[in-house]
């Protein structure tokens, strides 16, 4: 049974989709920690309501000292002894030092069809480019932002009249399908990408 730590920054809808899926009888993994960089993240209470251990390390007191923040973050994270780390709406950039420590067992979900649109404002960028489709990607986290091996993708159509908000909502629905499907495979060592129509 693989032990999964989930890192969030806000509502944690992707974390909830993963935690609910891991509650299914046949799942090869279980959640051992939900950790946030924001003590006020709504996802922390939702996780606690589902019986998952939670912790928070506020990044604000560390200012621009990323290494010091990450050293504080490591404490509850290592105490949970995770096999896999899922970044799920985690909005802090992690240093290469932190990432290499978990390389090969840290995943992230990004709201674009990587390698298109790494970084922020992905939906507006897809609209501005006139793309006919958009979507989300789950990838292994490496030192290069949003650039690790792709473990899964889900595609959605861009519809006439779409705004960044309407497109984000359509993609988010697919994120909640894609991430649990990828974690099920990843937890049994199957690296074949999950491609959802
Ligand atoms: C989602 O769009 C996800 O792709 C991005 O953060 C957003 C919020 O995710 N990484 P969540 O609802 O906090 O899981």
mmCIF file of C-alpha atoms and ligand atoms in Angstrom:
data_model
loop_
_atom_site.group_PDB
_atom_site.id
_atom_site.type_symbol
_atom_site.label_atom_id
_atom_site.label_comp_id
_atom_site.label_asym_id
_atom_site.label_seq_id
_atom_site.Cartn_x
_atom_site.Cartn_y
_atom_site.Cartn_z
ATOM 1 C CA UNK A 1 0.000 0.000 0.000
ATOM 2 C CA UNK A 2 1.777 3.145 -1.148
ATOM 3 C CA UNK A 3 1.726 6.130 1.230
ATOM 4 C CA UNK A 4 0.700 9.387 -0.463
ATOM 5 C CA UNK A 5 1.265 12.943 0.806
ATOM 6 C CA UNK A 6 -0.767 15.663 -0.934
ATOM 7 C CA UNK A 7 0.316 19.307 -1.071
ATOM 8 C CA UNK A 8 -2.311 22.021 -1.516
ATOM 9 C CA UNK A 9 -2.615 25.792 -1.356
ATOM 10 C CA UNK A 10 -6.361 26.413 -1.565
ATOM 11 C CA UNK A 11 -9.670 24.627 -2.037
ATOM 12 C CA UNK A 12 -7.970 21.333 -2.801
ATOM 13 C CA UNK A 13 -10.580 19.961 -5.207
ATOM 14 C CA UNK A 14 -7.926 17.782 -6.869
ATOM 15 C CA UNK A 15 -6.750 16.553 -3.442
ATOM 16 C CA UNK A 16 -10.345 15.649 -2.568
ATOM 17 C CA UNK A 17 -10.784 13.715 -5.813
ATOM 18 C CA UNK A 18 -7.612 11.765 -5.024
ATOM 19 C CA UNK A 19 -8.505 11.139 -1.361
ATOM 20 C CA UNK A 20 -12.025 9.985 -2.271
ATOM 21 C CA UNK A 21 -10.645 7.640 -4.930
ATOM 22 C CA UNK A 22 -8.086 6.185 -2.475
ATOM 23 C CA UNK A 23 -11.001 5.396 -0.148
ATOM 24 C CA UNK A 24 -12.160 2.814 -2.712
ATOM 25 C CA UNK A 25 -11.474 -0.746 -1.600
ATOM 26 C CA UNK A 26 -9.186 -1.784 -4.474
ATOM 27 C CA UNK A 27 -6.879 1.245 -4.446
ATOM 28 C CA UNK A 28 -3.102 0.574 -4.195
ATOM 29 C CA UNK A 29 -2.428 3.754 -2.170
ATOM 30 C CA UNK A 30 -3.624 5.648 0.886
ATOM 31 C CA UNK A 31 -3.364 9.309 1.935
ATOM 32 C CA UNK A 32 -1.006 9.850 4.883
ATOM 33 C CA UNK A 33 -0.864 13.687 4.943
ATOM 34 C CA UNK A 34 -2.466 16.767 3.416
ATOM 35 C CA UNK A 35 0.014 19.643 3.741
ATOM 36 C CA UNK A 36 -0.615 23.286 2.838
ATOM 37 C CA UNK A 37 1.537 26.422 2.595
ATOM 38 C CA UNK A 38 -1.545 28.354 3.716
ATOM 39 C CA UNK A 39 -2.955 27.554 7.173
ATOM 40 C CA UNK A 40 -6.298 29.010 6.009
ATOM 41 C CA UNK A 41 -6.571 26.723 2.956
ATOM 42 C CA UNK A 42 -10.146 25.414 2.814
ATOM 43 C CA UNK A 43 -8.833 22.049 1.647
ATOM 44 C CA UNK A 44 -7.330 21.398 5.101
ATOM 45 C CA UNK A 45 -10.739 21.219 6.758
ATOM 46 C CA UNK A 46 -12.163 19.107 3.924
ATOM 47 C CA UNK A 47 -9.258 16.664 4.326
ATOM 48 C CA UNK A 48 -9.702 16.540 8.111
ATOM 49 C CA UNK A 49 -13.439 15.861 7.590
ATOM 50 C CA UNK A 50 -12.384 12.816 5.539
ATOM 51 C CA UNK A 51 -10.098 11.648 8.361
ATOM 52 C CA UNK A 52 -6.771 12.552 6.740
ATOM 53 C CA UNK A 53 -3.912 13.924 8.870
ATOM 54 C CA UNK A 54 -3.254 17.569 7.944
ATOM 55 C CA UNK A 55 -0.510 20.113 8.533
ATOM 56 C CA UNK A 56 0.267 23.637 7.380
ATOM 57 C CA UNK A 57 3.488 25.627 7.098
ATOM 58 C CA UNK A 58 2.787 29.276 6.322
ATOM 59 C CA UNK A 59 5.300 30.436 3.715
ATOM 60 C CA UNK A 60 4.859 34.153 4.518
ATOM 61 C CA UNK A 61 7.246 34.355 7.558
ATOM 62 C CA UNK A 62 10.063 32.987 5.354
ATOM 63 C CA UNK A 63 9.800 35.848 2.857
ATOM 64 C CA UNK A 64 11.976 35.126 -0.181
ATOM 65 C CA UNK A 65 13.995 32.432 1.618
ATOM 66 C CA UNK A 66 12.612 29.423 -0.259
ATOM 67 C CA UNK A 67 15.176 27.043 1.234
ATOM 68 C CA UNK A 68 14.132 27.949 4.800
ATOM 69 C CA UNK A 69 10.448 27.511 3.948
ATOM 70 C CA UNK A 70 11.160 24.132 2.345
ATOM 71 C CA UNK A 71 13.207 23.017 5.366
ATOM 72 C CA UNK A 72 10.133 23.749 7.520
ATOM 73 C CA UNK A 73 7.873 21.994 5.002
ATOM 74 C CA UNK A 74 10.080 18.888 5.097
ATOM 75 C CA UNK A 75 9.462 18.349 8.793
ATOM 76 C CA UNK A 76 5.791 17.193 8.662
ATOM 77 C CA UNK A 77 6.367 15.757 5.187
ATOM 78 C CA UNK A 78 9.192 13.407 6.211
ATOM 79 C CA UNK A 79 7.346 12.553 9.447
ATOM 80 C CA UNK A 80 4.537 11.163 7.263
ATOM 81 C CA UNK A 81 7.100 8.997 5.435
ATOM 82 C CA UNK A 82 5.419 9.213 2.000
ATOM 83 C CA UNK A 83 6.250 6.976 -0.960
ATOM 84 C CA UNK A 84 4.566 9.402 -3.380
ATOM 85 C CA UNK A 85 3.937 13.157 -3.241
ATOM 86 C CA UNK A 86 1.028 14.651 -5.190
ATOM 87 C CA UNK A 87 1.088 18.411 -5.757
ATOM 88 C CA UNK A 88 -2.589 19.311 -6.107
ATOM 89 C CA UNK A 89 -3.219 22.989 -6.595
ATOM 90 C CA UNK A 90 0.051 23.710 -4.776
ATOM 91 C CA UNK A 91 1.015 27.213 -5.873
ATOM 92 C CA UNK A 92 4.608 27.565 -4.595
ATOM 93 C CA UNK A 93 7.587 26.945 -6.874
ATOM 94 C CA UNK A 94 9.892 24.327 -5.331
ATOM 95 C CA UNK A 95 13.670 24.599 -5.527
ATOM 96 C CA UNK A 96 15.704 22.015 -7.476
ATOM 97 C CA UNK A 97 17.135 20.853 -4.129
ATOM 98 C CA UNK A 98 13.682 19.961 -2.827
ATOM 99 C CA UNK A 99 12.526 18.436 -6.120
ATOM 100 C CA UNK A 100 15.571 16.190 -6.620
ATOM 101 C CA UNK A 101 15.004 14.798 -3.128
ATOM 102 C CA UNK A 102 11.688 13.351 -4.372
ATOM 103 C CA UNK A 103 12.494 12.980 -8.072
ATOM 104 C CA UNK A 104 10.656 10.087 -9.660
ATOM 105 C CA UNK A 105 7.953 10.027 -6.995
ATOM 106 C CA UNK A 106 6.478 13.550 -7.050
ATOM 107 C CA UNK A 107 3.537 14.343 -9.348
ATOM 108 C CA UNK A 108 1.779 17.561 -10.312
ATOM 109 C CA UNK A 109 -1.378 18.432 -12.192
ATOM 110 C CA UNK A 110 -1.165 21.378 -14.559
ATOM 111 C CA UNK A 111 -4.161 22.939 -16.330
ATOM 112 C CA UNK A 112 -2.860 22.806 -19.919
ATOM 113 C CA UNK A 113 -1.904 20.281 -22.585
ATOM 114 C CA UNK A 114 1.831 20.368 -21.816
ATOM 115 C CA UNK A 115 4.258 21.162 -23.288
ATOM 116 C CA UNK A 116 1.945 24.017 -24.273
ATOM 117 C CA UNK A 117 1.497 26.792 -21.705
ATOM 118 C CA UNK A 118 3.737 25.948 -18.753
ATOM 119 C CA UNK A 119 3.341 28.491 -15.944
ATOM 120 C CA UNK A 120 0.276 30.601 -15.171
ATOM 121 C CA UNK A 121 -2.880 31.882 -16.937
ATOM 122 C CA UNK A 122 -3.009 28.773 -19.123
ATOM 123 C CA UNK A 123 -6.684 29.062 -20.123
ATOM 124 C CA UNK A 124 -6.476 32.693 -21.209
ATOM 125 C CA UNK A 125 -3.361 31.863 -23.233
ATOM 126 C CA UNK A 126 -5.208 29.008 -25.008
ATOM 127 C CA UNK A 127 -8.125 31.347 -25.786
ATOM 128 C CA UNK A 128 -5.789 34.115 -27.005
ATOM 129 C CA UNK A 129 -4.073 31.599 -29.295
ATOM 130 C CA UNK A 130 -7.435 30.526 -30.735
ATOM 131 C CA UNK A 131 -6.868 26.891 -29.757
ATOM 132 C CA UNK A 132 -9.703 24.496 -30.642
ATOM 133 C CA UNK A 133 -8.983 22.363 -27.592
ATOM 134 C CA UNK A 134 -7.464 22.667 -24.108
ATOM 135 C CA UNK A 135 -7.024 20.336 -21.163
ATOM 136 C CA UNK A 136 -4.824 19.220 -18.295
ATOM 137 C CA UNK A 137 -1.688 17.190 -17.736
ATOM 138 C CA UNK A 138 -0.263 15.151 -14.883
ATOM 139 C CA UNK A 139 3.521 15.021 -14.972
ATOM 140 C CA UNK A 140 6.471 13.962 -12.854
ATOM 141 C CA UNK A 141 7.963 16.987 -11.121
ATOM 142 C CA UNK A 142 11.530 17.820 -12.141
ATOM 143 C CA UNK A 143 13.694 20.888 -11.573
ATOM 144 C CA UNK A 144 12.304 22.520 -14.742
ATOM 145 C CA UNK A 145 8.872 24.052 -14.071
ATOM 146 C CA UNK A 146 5.993 22.016 -15.574
ATOM 147 C CA UNK A 147 8.411 20.076 -17.789
ATOM 148 C CA UNK A 148 8.729 16.540 -16.360
ATOM 149 C CA UNK A 149 7.626 13.304 -18.095
ATOM 150 C CA UNK A 150 3.900 13.344 -18.902
ATOM 151 C CA UNK A 151 1.915 10.652 -17.055
ATOM 152 C CA UNK A 152 -1.520 11.608 -18.340
ATOM 153 C CA UNK A 153 -3.566 14.109 -20.286
ATOM 154 C CA UNK A 154 -7.253 14.921 -20.720
ATOM 155 C CA UNK A 155 -8.621 17.068 -23.553
ATOM 156 C CA UNK A 156 -11.662 19.344 -23.701
ATOM 157 C CA UNK A 157 -13.058 21.410 -26.593
ATOM 158 C CA UNK A 158 -12.820 25.173 -26.508
ATOM 159 C CA UNK A 159 -16.373 26.375 -27.177
ATOM 160 C CA UNK A 160 -17.566 29.625 -28.789
ATOM 161 C CA UNK A 161 -17.986 32.296 -26.162
ATOM 162 C CA UNK A 162 -15.669 30.573 -23.715
ATOM 163 C CA UNK A 163 -13.986 32.743 -21.110
ATOM 164 C CA UNK A 164 -10.982 31.713 -19.018
ATOM 165 C CA UNK A 165 -13.461 30.911 -16.236
ATOM 166 C CA UNK A 166 -15.782 28.706 -18.307
ATOM 167 C CA UNK A 167 -12.826 26.886 -19.840
ATOM 168 C CA UNK A 168 -11.168 26.451 -16.413
ATOM 169 C CA UNK A 169 -14.343 24.884 -15.049
ATOM 170 C CA UNK A 170 -14.559 22.433 -17.976
ATOM 171 C CA UNK A 171 -10.865 21.489 -17.530
ATOM 172 C CA UNK A 172 -11.182 21.138 -13.738
ATOM 173 C CA UNK A 173 -13.865 18.471 -14.200
ATOM 174 C CA UNK A 174 -11.374 16.480 -16.259
ATOM 175 C CA UNK A 175 -8.573 17.075 -13.727
ATOM 176 C CA UNK A 176 -10.699 15.248 -11.157
ATOM 177 C CA UNK A 177 -10.947 12.250 -13.497
ATOM 178 C CA UNK A 178 -7.360 12.295 -14.747
ATOM 179 C CA UNK A 179 -5.352 12.638 -11.545
ATOM 180 C CA UNK A 180 -6.977 9.650 -9.747
ATOM 181 C CA UNK A 181 -6.515 7.498 -12.876
ATOM 182 C CA UNK A 182 -2.830 8.443 -13.080
ATOM 183 C CA UNK A 183 -2.201 7.831 -9.360
ATOM 184 C CA UNK A 184 -3.744 4.336 -9.586
ATOM 185 C CA UNK A 185 -1.255 3.439 -12.319
ATOM 186 C CA UNK A 186 1.695 5.258 -10.796
ATOM 187 C CA UNK A 187 1.164 3.513 -7.438
ATOM 188 C CA UNK A 188 1.628 0.087 -9.075
ATOM 189 C CA UNK A 189 4.669 1.212 -11.062
ATOM 190 C CA UNK A 190 2.837 1.480 -14.380
ATOM 191 C CA UNK A 191 4.210 4.511 -16.201
ATOM 192 C CA UNK A 192 2.077 4.180 -19.354
ATOM 193 C CA UNK A 193 0.416 7.600 -19.858
ATOM 194 C CA UNK A 194 -3.329 7.855 -19.176
ATOM 195 C CA UNK A 195 -4.968 9.577 -22.159
ATOM 196 C CA UNK A 196 -8.590 10.570 -21.541
ATOM 197 C CA UNK A 197 -10.683 11.532 -24.550
HETATM 198 C C1 LIG B 1 -6.423 23.704 -10.757
HETATM 199 O O1 LIG B 1 -6.681 24.365 -11.972
HETATM 200 C C2 LIG B 1 -5.154 22.889 -10.920
HETATM 201 O O2 LIG B 1 -4.937 22.493 -12.268
HETATM 202 C C3 LIG B 1 -4.097 23.864 -10.528
HETATM 203 O O3 LIG B 1 -4.665 24.514 -9.387
HETATM 204 C C4 LIG B 1 -6.071 24.709 -9.660
HETATM 205 C C5 LIG B 1 -6.878 24.537 -8.400
HETATM 206 O O4 LIG B 1 -6.742 23.217 -7.990
HETATM 207 N N1 LIG B 1 -2.861 23.172 -10.233
HETATM 208 P P1 LIG B 1 -7.479 22.681 -6.635
HETATM 209 O O5 LIG B 1 -8.958 22.933 -6.810
HETATM 210 O O6 LIG B 1 -6.923 23.453 -5.472
HETATM 211 O O7 LIG B 1 -7.138 21.219 -6.619
#
